[in-house]
JSON list of C-alpha atoms in Angstrom, two decimals:
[
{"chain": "A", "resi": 1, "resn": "UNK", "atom": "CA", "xyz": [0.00, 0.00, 0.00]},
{"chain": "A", "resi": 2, "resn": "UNK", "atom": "CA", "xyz": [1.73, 3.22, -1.07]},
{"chain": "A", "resi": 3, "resn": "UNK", "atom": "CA", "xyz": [1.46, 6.00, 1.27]},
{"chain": "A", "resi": 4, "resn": "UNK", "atom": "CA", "xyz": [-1.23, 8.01, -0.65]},
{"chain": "A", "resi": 5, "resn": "UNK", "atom": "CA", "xyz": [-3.67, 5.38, -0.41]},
{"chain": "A", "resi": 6, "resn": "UNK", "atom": "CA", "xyz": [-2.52, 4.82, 3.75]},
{"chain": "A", "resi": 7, "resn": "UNK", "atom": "CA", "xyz": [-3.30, 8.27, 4.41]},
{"chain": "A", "resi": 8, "resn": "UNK", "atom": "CA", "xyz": [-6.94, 7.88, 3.23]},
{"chain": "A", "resi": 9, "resn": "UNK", "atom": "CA", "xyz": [-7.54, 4.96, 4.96]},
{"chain": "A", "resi": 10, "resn": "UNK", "atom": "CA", "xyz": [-6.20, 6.24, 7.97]},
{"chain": "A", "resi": 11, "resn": "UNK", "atom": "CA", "xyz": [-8.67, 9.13, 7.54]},
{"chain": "A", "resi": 12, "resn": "UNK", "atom": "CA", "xyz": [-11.41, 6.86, 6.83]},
{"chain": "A", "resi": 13, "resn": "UNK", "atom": "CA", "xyz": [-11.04, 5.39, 9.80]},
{"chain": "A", "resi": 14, "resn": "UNK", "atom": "CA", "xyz": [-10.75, 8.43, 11.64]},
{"chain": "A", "resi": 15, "resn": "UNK", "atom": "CA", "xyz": [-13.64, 10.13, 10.38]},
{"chain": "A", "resi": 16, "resn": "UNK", "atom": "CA", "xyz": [-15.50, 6.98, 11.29]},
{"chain": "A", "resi": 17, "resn": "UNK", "atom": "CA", "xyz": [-14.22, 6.46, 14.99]},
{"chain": "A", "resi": 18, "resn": "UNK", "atom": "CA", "xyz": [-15.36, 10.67, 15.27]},
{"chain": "A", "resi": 19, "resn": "UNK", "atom": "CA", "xyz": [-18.83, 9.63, 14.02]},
{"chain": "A", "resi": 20, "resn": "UNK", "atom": "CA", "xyz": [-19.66, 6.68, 15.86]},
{"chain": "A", "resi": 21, "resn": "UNK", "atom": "CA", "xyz": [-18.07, 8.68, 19.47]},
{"chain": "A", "resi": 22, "resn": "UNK", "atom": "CA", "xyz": [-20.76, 11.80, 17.55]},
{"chain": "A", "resi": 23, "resn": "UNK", "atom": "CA", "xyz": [-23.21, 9.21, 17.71]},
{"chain": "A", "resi": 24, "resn": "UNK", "atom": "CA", "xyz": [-23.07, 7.66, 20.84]},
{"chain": "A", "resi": 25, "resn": "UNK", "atom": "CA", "xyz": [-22.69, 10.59, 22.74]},
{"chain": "A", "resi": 26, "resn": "UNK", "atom": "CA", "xyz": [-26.45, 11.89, 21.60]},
{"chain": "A", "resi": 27, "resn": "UNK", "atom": "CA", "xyz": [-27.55, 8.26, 22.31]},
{"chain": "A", "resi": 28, "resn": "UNK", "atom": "CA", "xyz": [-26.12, 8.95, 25.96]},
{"chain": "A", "resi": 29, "resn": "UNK", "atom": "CA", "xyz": [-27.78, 11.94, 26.11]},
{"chain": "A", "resi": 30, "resn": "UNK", "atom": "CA", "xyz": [-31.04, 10.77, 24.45]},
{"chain": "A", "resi": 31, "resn": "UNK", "atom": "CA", "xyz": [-30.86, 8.16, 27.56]},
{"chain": "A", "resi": 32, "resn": "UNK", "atom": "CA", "xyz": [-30.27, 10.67, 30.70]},
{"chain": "A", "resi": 33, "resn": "UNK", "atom": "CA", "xyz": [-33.62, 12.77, 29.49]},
{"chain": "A", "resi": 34, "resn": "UNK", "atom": "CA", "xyz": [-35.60, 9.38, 28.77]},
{"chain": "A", "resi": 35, "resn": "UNK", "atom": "CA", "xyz": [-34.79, 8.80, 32.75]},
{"chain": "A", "resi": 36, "resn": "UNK", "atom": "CA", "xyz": [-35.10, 12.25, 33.65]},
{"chain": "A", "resi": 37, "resn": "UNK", "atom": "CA", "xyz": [-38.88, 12.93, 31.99]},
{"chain": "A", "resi": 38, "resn": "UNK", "atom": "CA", "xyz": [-40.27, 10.36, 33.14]},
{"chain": "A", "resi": 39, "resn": "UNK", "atom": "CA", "xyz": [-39.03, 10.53, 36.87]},
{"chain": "A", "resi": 40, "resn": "UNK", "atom": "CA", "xyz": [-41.19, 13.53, 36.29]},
{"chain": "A", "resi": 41, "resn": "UNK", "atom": "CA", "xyz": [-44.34, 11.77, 35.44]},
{"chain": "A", "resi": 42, "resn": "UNK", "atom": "CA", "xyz": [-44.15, 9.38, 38.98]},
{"chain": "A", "resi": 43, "resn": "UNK", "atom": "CA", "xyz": [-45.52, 11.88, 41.95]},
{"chain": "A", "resi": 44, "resn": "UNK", "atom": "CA", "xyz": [-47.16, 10.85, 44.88]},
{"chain": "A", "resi": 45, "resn": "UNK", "atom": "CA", "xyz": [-50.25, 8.56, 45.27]},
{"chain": "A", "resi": 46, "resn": "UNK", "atom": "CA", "xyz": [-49.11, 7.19, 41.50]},
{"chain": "A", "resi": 47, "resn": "UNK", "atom": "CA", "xyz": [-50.35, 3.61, 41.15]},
{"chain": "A", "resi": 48, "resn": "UNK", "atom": "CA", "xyz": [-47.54, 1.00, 40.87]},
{"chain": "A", "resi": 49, "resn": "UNK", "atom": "CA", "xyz": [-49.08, -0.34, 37.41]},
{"chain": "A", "resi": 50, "resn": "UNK", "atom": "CA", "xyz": [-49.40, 2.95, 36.18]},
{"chain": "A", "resi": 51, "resn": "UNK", "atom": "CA", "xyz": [-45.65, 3.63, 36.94]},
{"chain": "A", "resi": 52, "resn": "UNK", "atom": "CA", "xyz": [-44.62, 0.07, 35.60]},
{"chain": "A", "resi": 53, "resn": "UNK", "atom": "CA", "xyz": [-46.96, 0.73, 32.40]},
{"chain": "A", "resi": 54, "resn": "UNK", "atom": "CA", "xyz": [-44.77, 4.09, 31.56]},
{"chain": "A", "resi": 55, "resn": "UNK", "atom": "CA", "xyz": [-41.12, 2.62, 32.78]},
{"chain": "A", "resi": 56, "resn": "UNK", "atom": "CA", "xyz": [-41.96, -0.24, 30.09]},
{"chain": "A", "resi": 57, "resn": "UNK", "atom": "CA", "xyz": [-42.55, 2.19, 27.24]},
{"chain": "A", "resi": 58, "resn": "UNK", "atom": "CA", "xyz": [-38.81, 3.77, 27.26]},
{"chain": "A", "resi": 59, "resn": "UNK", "atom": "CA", "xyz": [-36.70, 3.04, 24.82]},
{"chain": "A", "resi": 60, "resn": "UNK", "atom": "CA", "xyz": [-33.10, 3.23, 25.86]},
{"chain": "A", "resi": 61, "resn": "UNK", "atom": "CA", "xyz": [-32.85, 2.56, 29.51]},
{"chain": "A", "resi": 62, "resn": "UNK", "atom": "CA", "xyz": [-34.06, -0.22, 31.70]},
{"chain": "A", "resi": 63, "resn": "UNK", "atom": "CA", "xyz": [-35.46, -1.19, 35.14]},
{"chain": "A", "resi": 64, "resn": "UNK", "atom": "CA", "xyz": [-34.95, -3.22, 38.06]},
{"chain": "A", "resi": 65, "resn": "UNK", "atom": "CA", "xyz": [-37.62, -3.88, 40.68]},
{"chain": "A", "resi": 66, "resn": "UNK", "atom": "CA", "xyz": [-36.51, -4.09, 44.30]},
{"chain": "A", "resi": 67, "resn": "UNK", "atom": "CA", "xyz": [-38.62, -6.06, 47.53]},
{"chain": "A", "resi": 68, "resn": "UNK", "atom": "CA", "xyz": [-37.51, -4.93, 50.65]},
{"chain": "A", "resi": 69, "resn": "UNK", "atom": "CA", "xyz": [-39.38, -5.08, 53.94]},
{"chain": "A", "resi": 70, "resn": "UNK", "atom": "CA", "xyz": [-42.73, -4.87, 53.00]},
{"chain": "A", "resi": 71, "resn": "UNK", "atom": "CA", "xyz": [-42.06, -2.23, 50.39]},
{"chain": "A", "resi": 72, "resn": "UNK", "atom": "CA", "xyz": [-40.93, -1.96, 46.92]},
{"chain": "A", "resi": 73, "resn": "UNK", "atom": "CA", "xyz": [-38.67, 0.34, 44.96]},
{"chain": "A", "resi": 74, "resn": "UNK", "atom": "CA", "xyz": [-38.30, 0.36, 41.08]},
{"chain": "A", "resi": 75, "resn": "UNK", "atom": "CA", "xyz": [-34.83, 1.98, 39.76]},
{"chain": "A", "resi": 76, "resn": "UNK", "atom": "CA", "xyz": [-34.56, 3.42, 36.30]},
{"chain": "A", "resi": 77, "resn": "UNK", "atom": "CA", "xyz": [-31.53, 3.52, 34.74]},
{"chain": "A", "resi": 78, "resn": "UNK", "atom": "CA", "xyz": [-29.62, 3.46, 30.95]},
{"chain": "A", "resi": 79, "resn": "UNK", "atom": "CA", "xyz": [-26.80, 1.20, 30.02]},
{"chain": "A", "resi": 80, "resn": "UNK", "atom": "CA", "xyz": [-26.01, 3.93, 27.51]},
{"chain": "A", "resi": 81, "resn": "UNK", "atom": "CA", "xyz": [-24.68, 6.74, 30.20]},
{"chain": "A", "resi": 82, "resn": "UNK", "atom": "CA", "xyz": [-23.13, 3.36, 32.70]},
{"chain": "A", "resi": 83, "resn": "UNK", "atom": "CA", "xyz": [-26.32, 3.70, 34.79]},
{"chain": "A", "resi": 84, "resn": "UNK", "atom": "CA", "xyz": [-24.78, 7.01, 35.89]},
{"chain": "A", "resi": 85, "resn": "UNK", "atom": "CA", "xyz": [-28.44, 8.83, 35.71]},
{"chain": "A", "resi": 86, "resn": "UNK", "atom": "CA", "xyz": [-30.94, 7.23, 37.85]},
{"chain": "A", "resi": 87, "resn": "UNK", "atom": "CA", "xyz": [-34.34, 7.47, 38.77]},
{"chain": "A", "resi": 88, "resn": "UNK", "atom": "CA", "xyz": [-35.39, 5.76, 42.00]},
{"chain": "A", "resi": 89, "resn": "UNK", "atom": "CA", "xyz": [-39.24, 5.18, 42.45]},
{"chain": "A", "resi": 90, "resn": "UNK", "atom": "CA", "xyz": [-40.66, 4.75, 46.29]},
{"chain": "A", "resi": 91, "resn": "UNK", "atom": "CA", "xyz": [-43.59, 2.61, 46.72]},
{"chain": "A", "resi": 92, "resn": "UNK", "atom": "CA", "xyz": [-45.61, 1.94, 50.49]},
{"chain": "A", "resi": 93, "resn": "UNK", "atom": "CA", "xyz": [-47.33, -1.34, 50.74]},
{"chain": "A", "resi": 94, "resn": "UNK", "atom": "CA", "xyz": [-50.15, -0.31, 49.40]},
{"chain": "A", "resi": 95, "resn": "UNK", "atom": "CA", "xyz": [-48.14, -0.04, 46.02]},
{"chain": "A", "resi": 96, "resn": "UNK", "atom": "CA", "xyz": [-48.76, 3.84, 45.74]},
{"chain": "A", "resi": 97, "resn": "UNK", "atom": "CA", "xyz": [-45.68, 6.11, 44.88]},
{"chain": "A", "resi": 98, "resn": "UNK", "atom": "CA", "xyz": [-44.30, 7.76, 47.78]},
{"chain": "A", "resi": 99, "resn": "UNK", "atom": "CA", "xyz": [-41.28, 9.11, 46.26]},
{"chain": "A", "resi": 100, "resn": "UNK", "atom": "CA", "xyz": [-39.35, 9.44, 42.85]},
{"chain": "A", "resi": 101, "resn": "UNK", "atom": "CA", "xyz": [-35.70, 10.86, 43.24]},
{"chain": "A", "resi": 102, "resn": "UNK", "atom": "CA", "xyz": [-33.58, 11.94, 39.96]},
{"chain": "A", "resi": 103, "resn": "UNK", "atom": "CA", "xyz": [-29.67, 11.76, 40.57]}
]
């Protein structure tokens, strides 16, 4: 390969590496306001199947359901951003929100 043609594939690659780093960055950042709105949507007195019903519409993060003591806690986080943004949902054992926390 002469050194003409090295230098283009060398930029190839680079412009690709910048793209797909482009890319995944908005994914990341598609994924922190995913968590972030709909935190928003889970006040207090919220049903749990109405909270479950909305967590299982997004897109590009995920969920884990916690039992603990008679109470439960849902926590919303993306893969995308390393689970960094997370939305922690409160329930009392009557399964009604009782707090949603953003950090």
């Amino acid at each position: 390969m002469n050194k003409k043609k090295r230098v283009v594939v060398i930029g190839f690659v680079a412009a690709c590496c910048l793209f797909a780093a482009i890319y995944l960055g908005i994914l990341s950042n598609e994924a922190r306001k995913e968590v972030y709105y709909l935190c928003g949507n889970f006040k207090e007195g919220v049903s749990y199947s109405s909270v479950i019903r909305q967590v299982d519409t997004a897109n590009l993060s995920s969920y884990k359901i916690k039992l603990m003591e008679g109470r439960t806690q849902i926590e919303l986080s993306s893969a995308l951003n390393f689970h960094f943004f997370t939305c922690t949902i409160n329930f009392n054992a009557e399964k009604s929100v009782v707090s949603a926390t953003y950090g």
